PDB file of N, CA and C in Angstrom:
ATOM      1  N   LYS A  25      13.127   3.993  -7.648  1.00 79.00           N
ATOM      2  CA  LYS A  25      11.950   4.121  -8.483  1.00 79.00           C
ATOM      3  C   LYS A  25      10.679   3.657  -7.787  1.00 79.00           C
ATOM      4  N   SER A  26      10.794   2.637  -6.978  1.00 82.00           N
ATOM      5  CA  SER A  26       9.641   2.126  -6.246  1.00 82.00           C
ATOM      6  C   SER A  26       9.920   2.279  -4.759  1.00 82.00           C
ATOM      7  N   ILE A  27       8.939   2.787  -4.012  1.00 78.00           N
ATOM      8  CA  ILE A  27       9.139   3.074  -2.597  1.00 78.00           C
ATOM      9  C   ILE A  27       8.004   2.473  -1.781  1.00 78.00           C
ATOM     10  N   THR A  28       8.389   1.839  -0.678  1.00 79.00           N
ATOM     11  CA  THR A  28       7.437   1.452   0.350  1.00 79.00           C
ATOM     12  C   THR A  28       7.792   2.275   1.573  1.00 79.00           C
ATOM     13  N   ILE A  29       6.889   3.098   2.009  1.00 81.00           N
ATOM     14  CA  ILE A  29       7.144   4.013   3.117  1.00 81.00           C
ATOM     15  C   ILE A  29       6.917   3.276   4.437  1.00 81.00           C
ATOM     16  N   PRO A  30       7.802   3.464   5.412  1.00 81.00           N
ATOM     17  CA  PRO A  30       7.620   2.784   6.698  1.00 81.00           C
ATOM     18  C   PRO A  30       6.406   3.296   7.472  1.00 81.00           C
ATOM     19  N   ASN A  31       5.897   2.468   8.374  1.00 84.00           N
ATOM     20  CA  ASN A  31       4.701   2.799   9.153  1.00 84.00           C
ATOM     21  C   ASN A  31       4.863   3.986  10.085  1.00 84.00           C
ATOM     22  N   SER A  32       6.066   4.409  10.359  1.00 83.00           N
ATOM     23  CA  SER A  32       6.277   5.535  11.267  1.00 83.00           C
ATOM     24  C   SER A  32       5.968   6.882  10.609  1.00 83.00           C
ATOM     25  N   VAL A  33       5.842   6.919   9.296  1.00 83.00           N
ATOM     26  CA  VAL A  33       5.620   8.160   8.558  1.00 83.00           C
ATOM     27  C   VAL A  33       4.147   8.548   8.617  1.00 83.00           C
ATOM     28  N   ARG A  34       3.875   9.825   8.888  1.00 82.00           N
ATOM     29  CA  ARG A  34       2.504  10.324   8.982  1.00 82.00           C
ATOM     30  C   ARG A  34       2.094  11.141   7.752  1.00 82.00           C
ATOM     31  N   ASP A  35       3.017  11.931   7.212  1.00 79.00           N
ATOM     32  CA  ASP A  35       2.740  12.777   6.055  1.00 79.00           C
ATOM     33  C   ASP A  35       3.772  12.491   4.970  1.00 79.00           C
ATOM     34  N   ILE A  36       3.341  12.619   3.713  1.00 79.00           N
ATOM     35  CA  ILE A  36       4.243  12.380   2.597  1.00 79.00           C
ATOM     36  C   ILE A  36       4.138  13.514   1.597  1.00 79.00           C
ATOM     37  N   TYR A  37       5.260  13.792   0.932  1.00 77.00           N
ATOM     38  CA  TYR A  37       5.294  14.848  -0.074  1.00 77.00           C
ATOM     39  C   TYR A  37       6.450  14.567  -1.017  1.00 77.00           C
ATOM     40  N   PHE A  38       6.155  14.311  -2.278  1.00 84.00           N
ATOM     41  CA  PHE A  38       7.155  13.952  -3.267  1.00 84.00           C
ATOM     42  C   PHE A  38       7.129  14.883  -4.469  1.00 84.00           C
ATOM     43  N   ASP A  39       6.959  16.143  -4.285  1.00 79.00           N
ATOM     44  CA  ASP A  39       6.863  17.135  -5.349  1.00 79.00           C
ATOM     45  C   ASP A  39       7.999  16.988  -6.359  1.00 79.00           C
ATOM     46  N   GLY A  40       7.649  16.738  -7.622  1.00 83.00           N
ATOM     47  CA  GLY A  40       8.609  16.740  -8.716  1.00 83.00           C
ATOM     48  C   GLY A  40       9.567  15.573  -8.755  1.00 83.00           C
ATOM     49  N   CYS A  41       9.274  14.501  -8.085  1.00 88.00           N
ATOM     50  CA  CYS A  41      10.155  13.325  -8.070  1.00 88.00           C
ATOM     51  C   CYS A  41       9.913  12.535  -9.356  1.00 88.00           C
ATOM     52  N   SER A  42      10.585  12.922 -10.425  1.00 88.00           N
ATOM     53  CA  SER A  42      10.292  12.376 -11.750  1.00 88.00           C
ATOM     54  C   SER A  42      10.719  10.921 -11.943  1.00 88.00           C
ATOM     55  N   SER A  43      11.547  10.381 -11.063  1.00 91.00           N
ATOM     56  CA  SER A  43      11.967   8.981 -11.221  1.00 91.00           C
ATOM     57  C   SER A  43      11.079   8.005 -10.450  1.00 91.00           C
ATOM     58  N   LEU A  44      10.160   8.498  -9.653  1.00 91.00           N
ATOM     59  CA  LEU A  44       9.269   7.644  -8.871  1.00 91.00           C
ATOM     60  C   LEU A  44       8.245   6.973  -9.790  1.00 91.00           C
ATOM     61  N   THR A  45       8.201   5.629  -9.761  1.00 94.00           N
ATOM     62  CA  THR A  45       7.255   4.902 -10.617  1.00 94.00           C
ATOM     63  C   THR A  45       6.118   4.256  -9.839  1.00 94.00           C
ATOM     64  N   SER A  46       6.382   3.861  -8.592  1.00 94.00           N
ATOM     65  CA  SER A  46       5.313   3.291  -7.770  1.00 94.00           C
ATOM     66  C   SER A  46       5.607   3.559  -6.302  1.00 94.00           C
ATOM     67  N   ILE A  47       4.538   3.603  -5.525  1.00 93.00           N
ATOM     68  CA  ILE A  47       4.684   3.891  -4.103  1.00 93.00           C
ATOM     69  C   ILE A  47       3.606   3.148  -3.325  1.00 93.00           C
ATOM     70  N   THR A  48       3.994   2.664  -2.157  1.00 93.00           N
ATOM     71  CA  THR A  48       3.052   2.045  -1.231  1.00 93.00           C
ATOM     72  C   THR A  48       2.999   2.913   0.021  1.00 93.00           C
ATOM     73  N   ILE A  49       1.824   3.411   0.313  1.00 93.00           N
ATOM     74  CA  ILE A  49       1.620   4.282   1.469  1.00 93.00           C
ATOM     75  C   ILE A  49       1.252   3.402   2.664  1.00 93.00           C
ATOM     76  N   PRO A  50       1.867   3.641   3.830  1.00 93.00           N
ATOM     77  CA  PRO A  50       1.584   2.801   5.002  1.00 93.00           C
ATOM     78  C   PRO A  50       0.266   3.153   5.691  1.00 93.00           C
ATOM     79  N   ASN A  51      -0.190   2.261   6.545  1.00 92.00           N
ATOM     80  CA  ASN A  51      -1.427   2.474   7.314  1.00 92.00           C
ATOM     81  C   ASN A  51      -1.347   3.649   8.264  1.00 92.00           C
ATOM     82  N   SER A  52      -0.151   4.120   8.563  1.00 92.00           N
ATOM     83  CA  SER A  52       0.006   5.244   9.485  1.00 92.00           C
ATOM     84  C   SER A  52      -0.434   6.571   8.865  1.00 92.00           C
ATOM     85  N   VAL A  53      -0.604   6.611   7.558  1.00 93.00           N
ATOM     86  CA  VAL A  53      -1.003   7.841   6.862  1.00 93.00           C
ATOM     87  C   VAL A  53      -2.520   7.878   6.747  1.00 93.00           C
ATOM     88  N   ASN A  54      -3.108   9.009   7.153  1.00 92.00           N
ATOM     89  CA  ASN A  54      -4.559   9.135   7.007  1.00 92.00           C
ATOM     90  C   ASN A  54      -4.976  10.260   6.061  1.00 92.00           C
ATOM     91  N   ARG A  55      -3.993  11.043   5.599  1.00 92.00           N
ATOM     92  CA  ARG A  55      -4.282  12.107   4.626  1.00 92.00           C
ATOM     93  C   ARG A  55      -3.182  12.130   3.570  1.00 92.00           C
ATOM     94  N   ILE A  56      -3.588  12.248   2.322  1.00 92.00           N
ATOM     95  CA  ILE A  56      -2.635  12.534   1.259  1.00 92.00           C
ATOM     96  C   ILE A  56      -2.747  14.033   1.040  1.00 92.00           C
ATOM     97  N   LEU A  57      -1.689  14.729   1.309  1.00 90.00           N
ATOM     98  CA  LEU A  57      -1.718  16.182   1.350  1.00 90.00           C
ATOM     99  C   LEU A  57      -1.894  16.825  -0.025  1.00 90.00           C
ATOM    100  N   TRP A  58      -2.281  18.097   0.007  1.00 89.00           N
ATOM    101  CA  TRP A  58      -2.423  18.923  -1.181  1.00 89.00           C
ATOM    102  C   TRP A  58      -1.139  18.861  -1.992  1.00 89.00           C
ATOM    103  N   SER A  59      -1.236  18.537  -3.273  1.00 90.00           N
ATOM    104  CA  SER A  59      -0.107  18.466  -4.212  1.00 90.00           C
ATOM    105  C   SER A  59       0.996  17.508  -3.772  1.00 90.00           C
ATOM    106  N   ALA A  60       0.648  16.468  -3.045  1.00 91.00           N
ATOM    107  CA  ALA A  60       1.642  15.537  -2.490  1.00 91.00           C
ATOM    108  C   ALA A  60       2.538  14.903  -3.546  1.00 91.00           C
ATOM    109  N   PHE A  61       2.002  14.634  -4.727  1.00 91.00           N
ATOM    110  CA  PHE A  61       2.780  13.977  -5.775  1.00 91.00           C
ATOM    111  C   PHE A  61       2.841  14.812  -7.052  1.00 91.00           C
ATOM    112  N   VAL A  62       2.676  16.116  -6.931  1.00 91.00           N
ATOM    113  CA  VAL A  62       2.640  16.983  -8.098  1.00 91.00           C
ATOM    114  C   VAL A  62       3.906  16.795  -8.945  1.00 91.00           C
ATOM    115  N   ASP A  63       3.691  16.655 -10.244  1.00 93.00           N
ATOM    116  CA  ASP A  63       4.750  16.509 -11.241  1.00 93.00           C
ATOM    117  C   ASP A  63       5.643  15.292 -11.044  1.00 93.00           C
ATOM    118  N   CYS A  64       5.111  14.246 -10.437  1.00 92.00           N
ATOM    119  CA  CYS A  64       5.809  12.948 -10.402  1.00 92.00           C
ATOM    120  C   CYS A  64       5.413  12.247 -11.701  1.00 92.00           C
ATOM    121  N   SER A  65       5.991  12.693 -12.787  1.00 92.00           N
ATOM    122  CA  SER A  65       5.539  12.336 -14.132  1.00 92.00           C
ATOM    123  C   SER A  65       5.686  10.867 -14.488  1.00 92.00           C
ATOM    124  N   SER A  66       6.527  10.113 -13.796  1.00 95.00           N
ATOM    125  CA  SER A  66       6.702   8.687 -14.083  1.00 95.00           C
ATOM    126  C   SER A  66       5.878   7.786 -13.173  1.00 95.00           C
ATOM    127  N   LEU A  67       5.178   8.375 -12.212  1.00 94.00           N
ATOM    128  CA  LEU A  67       4.385   7.585 -11.264  1.00 94.00           C
ATOM    129  C   LEU A  67       3.266   6.864 -12.004  1.00 94.00           C
ATOM    130  N   ARG A  68       3.315   5.529 -11.952  1.00 94.00           N
ATOM    131  CA  ARG A  68       2.318   4.708 -12.655  1.00 94.00           C
ATOM    132  C   ARG A  68       1.300   4.089 -11.712  1.00 94.00           C
ATOM    133  N   SER A  69       1.754   3.717 -10.502  1.00 94.00           N
ATOM    134  CA  SER A  69       0.831   3.046  -9.585  1.00 94.00           C
ATOM    135  C   SER A  69       1.091   3.482  -8.154  1.00 94.00           C
ATOM    136  N   ILE A  70       0.010   3.435  -7.387  1.00 94.00           N
ATOM    137  CA  ILE A  70       0.088   3.816  -5.981  1.00 94.00           C
ATOM    138  C   ILE A  70      -0.824   2.880  -5.189  1.00 94.00           C
ATOM    139  N   THR A  71      -0.343   2.461  -4.027  1.00 96.00           N
ATOM    140  CA  THR A  71      -1.140   1.637  -3.128  1.00 96.00           C
ATOM    141  C   THR A  71      -1.529   2.505  -1.942  1.00 96.00           C
ATOM    142  N   ILE A  72      -2.825   2.616  -1.719  1.00 96.00           N
ATOM    143  CA  ILE A  72      -3.368   3.482  -0.675  1.00 96.00           C
ATOM    144  C   ILE A  72      -4.082   2.613   0.356  1.00 96.00           C
ATOM    145  N   PRO A  73      -3.735   2.774   1.648  1.00 97.00           N
ATOM    146  CA  PRO A  73      -4.415   1.983   2.682  1.00 97.00           C
ATOM    147  C   PRO A  73      -5.806   2.536   2.973  1.00 97.00           C
ATOM    148  N   ASN A  74      -6.641   1.722   3.609  1.00 97.00           N
ATOM    149  CA  ASN A  74      -7.985   2.203   3.942  1.00 97.00           C
ATOM    150  C   ASN A  74      -7.982   3.141   5.145  1.00 97.00           C
ATOM    151  N   SER A  75      -6.802   3.439   5.682  1.00 96.00           N
ATOM    152  CA  SER A  75      -6.688   4.441   6.752  1.00 96.00           C
ATOM    153  C   SER A  75      -6.785   5.867   6.205  1.00 96.00           C
ATOM    154  N   VAL A  76      -6.599   6.047   4.906  1.00 95.00           N
ATOM    155  CA  VAL A  76      -6.661   7.379   4.289  1.00 95.00           C
ATOM    156  C   VAL A  76      -8.106   7.850   4.249  1.00 95.00           C
ATOM    157  N   THR A  77      -8.332   9.049   4.795  1.00 94.00           N
ATOM    158  CA  THR A  77      -9.678   9.610   4.834  1.00 94.00           C
ATOM    159  C   THR A  77      -9.838  10.832   3.937  1.00 94.00           C
ATOM    160  N   SER A  78      -8.712  11.387   3.428  1.00 93.00           N
ATOM    161  CA  SER A  78      -8.821  12.531   2.521  1.00 93.00           C
ATOM    162  C   SER A  78      -7.634  12.560   1.566  1.00 93.00           C
ATOM    163  N   ILE A  79      -7.930  13.035   0.363  1.00 92.00           N
ATOM    164  CA  ILE A  79      -6.909  13.247  -0.662  1.00 92.00           C
ATOM    165  C   ILE A  79      -6.982  14.716  -1.026  1.00 92.00           C
ATOM    166  N   GLY A  80      -5.889  15.431  -0.811  1.00 90.00           N
ATOM    167  CA  GLY A  80      -5.860  16.874  -0.997  1.00 90.00           C
ATOM    168  C   GLY A  80      -5.988  17.313  -2.446  1.00 90.00           C
ATOM    169  N   ASN A  81      -6.293  18.584  -2.611  1.00 88.00           N
ATOM    170  CA  ASN A  81      -6.430  19.179  -3.935  1.00 88.00           C
ATOM    171  C   ASN A  81      -5.195  18.914  -4.773  1.00 88.00           C
ATOM    172  N   PHE A  82      -5.413  18.502  -5.993  1.00 88.00           N
ATOM    173  CA  PHE A  82      -4.350  18.320  -6.980  1.00 88.00           C
ATOM    174  C   PHE A  82      -3.219  17.428  -6.491  1.00 88.00           C
ATOM    175  N   ALA A  83      -3.553  16.441  -5.663  1.00 89.00           N
ATOM    176  CA  ALA A  83      -2.540  15.539  -5.096  1.00 89.00           C
ATOM    177  C   ALA A  83      -1.716  14.851  -6.180  1.00 89.00           C
ATOM    178  N   PHE A  84      -2.320  14.573  -7.318  1.00 88.00           N
ATOM    179  CA  PHE A  84      -1.629  13.860  -8.389  1.00 88.00           C
ATOM    180  C   PHE A  84      -1.526  14.703  -9.660  1.00 88.00           C
ATOM    181  N   GLU A  85      -1.552  16.010  -9.531  1.00 88.00           N
ATOM    182  CA  GLU A  85      -1.427  16.930 -10.663  1.00 88.00           C
ATOM    183  C   GLU A  85      -0.086  16.694 -11.372  1.00 88.00           C
ATOM    184  N   GLY A  86      -0.127  16.531 -12.671  1.00 89.00           N
ATOM    185  CA  GLY A  86       1.102  16.323 -13.445  1.00 89.00           C
ATOM    186  C   GLY A  86       1.615  14.898 -13.409  1.00 89.00           C
ATOM    187  N   CYS A  87       0.843  13.984 -12.839  1.00 89.00           N
ATOM    188  CA  CYS A  87       1.211  12.560 -12.814  1.00 89.00           C
ATOM    189  C   CYS A  87       0.594  11.911 -14.050  1.00 89.00           C
ATOM    190  N   ASP A  88       1.118  12.256 -15.197  1.00 88.00           N
ATOM    191  CA  ASP A  88       0.523  11.855 -16.460  1.00 88.00           C
ATOM    192  C   ASP A  88       0.575  10.352 -16.722  1.00 88.00           C
ATOM    193  N   SER A  89       1.469   9.627 -16.042  1.00 92.00           N
ATOM    194  CA  SER A  89       1.585   8.186 -16.242  1.00 92.00           C
ATOM    195  C   SER A  89       0.722   7.379 -15.283  1.00 92.00           C
ATOM    196  N   LEU A  90       0.124   8.028 -14.294  1.00 91.00           N
ATOM    197  CA  LEU A  90      -0.657   7.316 -13.282  1.00 91.00           C
ATOM    198  C   LEU A  90      -1.885   6.683 -13.920  1.00 91.00           C
ATOM    199  N   ASP A  91      -1.973   5.350 -13.816  1.00 90.00           N
ATOM    200  CA  ASP A  91      -3.130   4.680 -14.390  1.00 90.00           C
ATOM    201  C   ASP A  91      -3.758   3.643 -13.474  1.00 90.00           C
ATOM    202  N   GLU A  92      -3.168   3.413 -12.284  1.00 92.00           N
ATOM    203  CA  GLU A  92      -3.807   2.470 -11.365  1.00 92.00           C
ATOM    204  C   GLU A  92      -3.552   2.826  -9.908  1.00 92.00           C
ATOM    205  N   ILE A  93      -4.598   2.653  -9.141  1.00 94.00           N
ATOM    206  CA  ILE A  93      -4.535   2.833  -7.694  1.00 94.00           C
ATOM    207  C   ILE A  93      -5.057   1.553  -7.064  1.00 94.00           C
ATOM    208  N   ASP A  94      -4.252   0.965  -6.197  1.00 97.00           N
ATOM    209  CA  ASP A  94      -4.704  -0.179  -5.413  1.00 97.00           C
ATOM    210  C   ASP A  94      -5.134   0.371  -4.058  1.00 97.00           C
ATOM    211  N   TYR A  95      -6.419   0.224  -3.754  1.00 97.00           N
ATOM    212  CA  TYR A  95      -6.970   0.746  -2.512  1.00 97.00           C
ATOM    213  C   TYR A  95      -7.350  -0.428  -1.615  1.00 97.00           C
ATOM    214  N   ALA A  96      -6.870  -0.432  -0.393  1.00 97.00           N
ATOM    215  CA  ALA A  96      -7.080  -1.541   0.545  1.00 97.00           C
ATOM    216  C   ALA A  96      -8.396  -1.418   1.300  1.00 97.00           C
ATOM    217  N   GLY A  97      -9.417  -1.026   0.598  1.00 98.00           N
ATOM    218  CA  GLY A  97     -10.746  -0.909   1.181  1.00 98.00           C
ATOM    219  C   GLY A  97     -11.786  -1.199   0.117  1.00 98.00           C
ATOM    220  N   THR A  98     -13.039  -1.042   0.471  1.00 97.00           N
ATOM    221  CA  THR A  98     -14.146  -1.321  -0.442  1.00 97.00           C
ATOM    222  C   THR A  98     -14.439  -0.107  -1.327  1.00 97.00           C
ATOM    223  N   LYS A  99     -15.266  -0.334  -2.333  1.00 96.00           N
ATOM    224  CA  LYS A  99     -15.709   0.773  -3.195  1.00 96.00           C
ATOM    225  C   LYS A  99     -16.405   1.848  -2.368  1.00 96.00           C
ATOM    226  N   LYS A 100     -17.245   1.421  -1.445  1.00 97.00           N
ATOM    227  CA  LYS A 100     -17.963   2.373  -0.591  1.00 97.00           C
ATOM    228  C   LYS A 100     -16.981   3.209   0.232  1.00 97.00           C
ATOM    229  N   GLN A 101     -15.958   2.575   0.795  1.00 97.00           N
ATOM    230  CA  GLN A 101     -14.955   3.318   1.558  1.00 97.00           C
ATOM    231  C   GLN A 101     -14.218   4.306   0.663  1.00 97.00           C
ATOM    232  N   TRP A 102     -13.916   3.904  -0.579  1.00 94.00           N
ATOM    233  CA  TRP A 102     -13.238   4.810  -1.503  1.00 94.00           C
ATOM    234  C   TRP A 102     -14.100   6.046  -1.759  1.00 94.00           C
ATOM    235  N   GLU A 103     -15.380   5.827  -1.990  1.00 92.00           N
ATOM    236  CA  GLU A 103     -16.283   6.942  -2.255  1.00 92.00           C
ATOM    237  C   GLU A 103     -16.394   7.880  -1.053  1.00 92.00           C
ATOM    238  N   GLU A 104     -16.203   7.371   0.146  1.00 96.00           N
ATOM    239  CA  GLU A 104     -16.297   8.190   1.358  1.00 96.00           C
ATOM    240  C   GLU A 104     -15.048   9.015   1.630  1.00 96.00           C
ATOM    241  N   ILE A 105     -13.960   8.743   0.925  1.00 95.00           N
ATOM    242  CA  ILE A 105     -12.745   9.541   1.101  1.00 95.00           C
ATOM    243  C   ILE A 105     -13.025  10.959   0.614  1.00 95.00           C
ATOM    244  N   GLU A 106     -12.654  11.932   1.415  1.00 94.00           N
ATOM    245  CA  GLU A 106     -12.848  13.328   1.038  1.00 94.00           C
ATOM    246  C   GLU A 106     -11.886  13.674  -0.093  1.00 94.00           C
ATOM    247  N   LYS A 107     -12.455  14.092  -1.232  1.00 89.00           N
ATOM    248  CA  LYS A 107     -11.676  14.497  -2.394  1.00 89.00           C
ATOM    249  C   LYS A 107     -12.316  15.763  -2.960  1.00 89.00           C
ATOM    250  N   ASP A 108     -11.526  16.662  -3.501  1.00 79.00           N
ATOM    251  CA  ASP A 108     -12.111  17.868  -4.078  1.00 79.00           C
ATOM    252  C   ASP A 108     -12.587  17.591  -5.499  1.00 79.00           C
ATOM    253  N   GLU A 109     -13.225  18.544  -6.111  1.00 75.00           N
ATOM    254  CA  GLU A 109     -13.786  18.391  -7.449  1.00 75.00           C
ATOM    255  C   GLU A 109     -12.723  18.180  -8.519  1.00 75.00           C
ATOM    256  N   SER A 110     -11.477  18.601  -8.270  1.00 71.00           N
ATOM    257  CA  SER A 110     -10.424  18.410  -9.269  1.00 71.00           C
ATOM    258  C   SER A 110     -10.193  16.935  -9.548  1.00 71.00           C
ATOM    259  N   TRP A 111     -10.530  16.082  -8.595  1.00 71.00           N
ATOM    260  CA  TRP A 111     -10.340  14.646  -8.768  1.00 71.00           C
ATOM    261  C   TRP A 111     -11.065  14.146 -10.023  1.00 71.00           C
ATOM    262  N   LYS A 112     -12.307  14.518 -10.180  1.00 66.00           N
ATOM    263  CA  LYS A 112     -13.117  14.012 -11.289  1.00 66.00           C
ATOM    264  C   LYS A 112     -12.602  14.471 -12.649  1.00 66.00           C
ATOM    265  N   GLY A 113     -12.139  15.689 -12.747  1.00 62.00           N
ATOM    266  CA  GLY A 113     -11.671  16.202 -14.028  1.00 62.00           C
ATOM    267  C   GLY A 113     -10.283  15.762 -14.414  1.00 62.00           C
ATOM    268  N   LEU A 114      -9.428  15.565 -13.440  1.00 62.00           N
ATOM    269  CA  LEU A 114      -8.026  15.278 -13.735  1.00 62.00           C
ATOM    270  C   LEU A 114      -7.702  13.804 -13.863  1.00 62.00           C
ATOM    271  N   TYR A 115      -8.473  12.963 -13.237  1.00 62.00           N
ATOM    272  CA  TYR A 115      -8.077  11.567 -13.120  1.00 62.00           C
ATOM    273  C   TYR A 115      -9.068  10.622 -13.775  1.00 62.00           C
ATOM    274  N   LYS A 116      -9.470  10.940 -14.976  1.00 67.00           N
ATOM    275  CA  LYS A 116     -10.498  10.161 -15.662  1.00 67.00           C
ATOM    276  C   LYS A 116     -10.052   8.768 -16.069  1.00 67.00           C
ATOM    277  N   SER A 117      -8.777   8.548 -16.261  1.00 76.00           N
ATOM    278  CA  SER A 117      -8.327   7.271 -16.808  1.00 76.00           C
ATOM    279  C   SER A 117      -7.672   6.359 -15.766  1.00 76.00           C
ATOM    280  N   ILE A 118      -7.880   6.616 -14.502  1.00 86.00           N
ATOM    281  CA  ILE A 118      -7.260   5.806 -13.454  1.00 86.00           C
ATOM    282  C   ILE A 118      -8.195   4.682 -13.037  1.00 86.00           C
ATOM    283  N   GLU A 119      -7.668   3.465 -13.061  1.00 90.00           N
ATOM    284  CA  GLU A 119      -8.417   2.326 -12.548  1.00 90.00           C
ATOM    285  C   GLU A 119      -8.127   2.210 -11.058  1.00 90.00           C
ATOM    286  N   ILE A 120      -9.181   2.141 -10.264  1.00 92.00           N
ATOM    287  CA  ILE A 120      -9.035   2.031  -8.817  1.00 92.00           C
ATOM    288  C   ILE A 120      -9.479   0.628  -8.428  1.00 92.00           C
ATOM    289  N   ARG A 121      -8.518  -0.140  -7.929  1.00 95.00           N
ATOM    290  CA  ARG A 121      -8.799  -1.527  -7.559  1.00 95.00           C
ATOM    291  C   ARG A 121      -9.088  -1.586  -6.071  1.00 95.00           C
ATOM    292  N   CYS A 122     -10.320  -1.898  -5.741  1.00 97.00           N
ATOM    293  CA  CYS A 122     -10.763  -2.016  -4.357  1.00 97.00           C
ATOM    294  C   CYS A 122     -10.891  -3.497  -3.993  1.00 97.00           C
ATOM    295  N   THR A 123     -11.090  -3.768  -2.723  1.00 97.00           N
ATOM    296  CA  THR A 123     -11.180  -5.161  -2.273  1.00 97.00           C
ATOM    297  C   THR A 123     -12.422  -5.871  -2.808  1.00 97.00           C
ATOM    298  N   ASP A 124     -13.442  -5.103  -3.195  1.00 97.00           N
ATOM    299  CA  ASP A 124     -14.674  -5.712  -3.700  1.00 97.00           C
ATOM    300  C   ASP A 124     -14.929  -5.403  -5.174  1.00 97.00           C
ATOM    301  N   GLY A 125     -13.892  -5.060  -5.901  1.00 95.00           N
ATOM    302  CA  GLY A 125     -14.031  -4.809  -7.337  1.00 95.00           C
ATOM    303  C   GLY A 125     -13.354  -3.525  -7.764  1.00 95.00           C
ATOM    304  N   ASN A 126     -13.336  -3.295  -9.069  1.00 93.00           N
ATOM    305  CA  ASN A 126     -12.662  -2.134  -9.634  1.00 93.00           C
ATOM    306  C   ASN A 126     -13.650  -1.040  -9.989  1.00 93.00           C
ATOM    307  N   ILE A 127     -13.173   0.206  -9.906  1.00 88.00           N
ATOM    308  CA  ILE A 127     -13.958   1.345 -10.350  1.00 88.00           C
ATOM    309  C   ILE A 127     -13.043   2.261 -11.147  1.00 88.00           C
ATOM    310  N   TRP A 128     -13.624   3.116 -11.930  1.00 78.00           N
ATOM    311  CA  TRP A 128     -12.861   4.131 -12.667  1.00 78.00           C
ATOM    312  C   TRP A 128     -13.160   5.477 -12.038  1.00 78.00           C
ATOM    313  N   SER A 129     -12.118   6.294 -11.940  1.00 62.00           N
ATOM    314  CA  SER A 129     -12.316   7.605 -11.320  1.00 62.00           C
ATOM    315  C   SER A 129     -13.114   8.507 -12.246  1.00 62.00           C
TER     316      SER A 129
END
């Protein structure tokens, strides 16, 4: 249910993994791919390192339980991550905890 991915992993994709509840992404990952967690309906929390520079389209589509993201960077760094417009419409209720405070998507 909870996964910490090893640092050797570069890309991740968990399409339809309905039992996944939380995940910690390692510093070795710099992109969260398009639809990486699509339909992971039980996913509640995710830890994202500040090495991530882009989050692909609909990366968390169908993740209806997702309500918190722990981001290992500042609010400014979070805002600089490349995200498509679907982010704003789909993820309105996610609290993003940054090193210098919390923001809402």
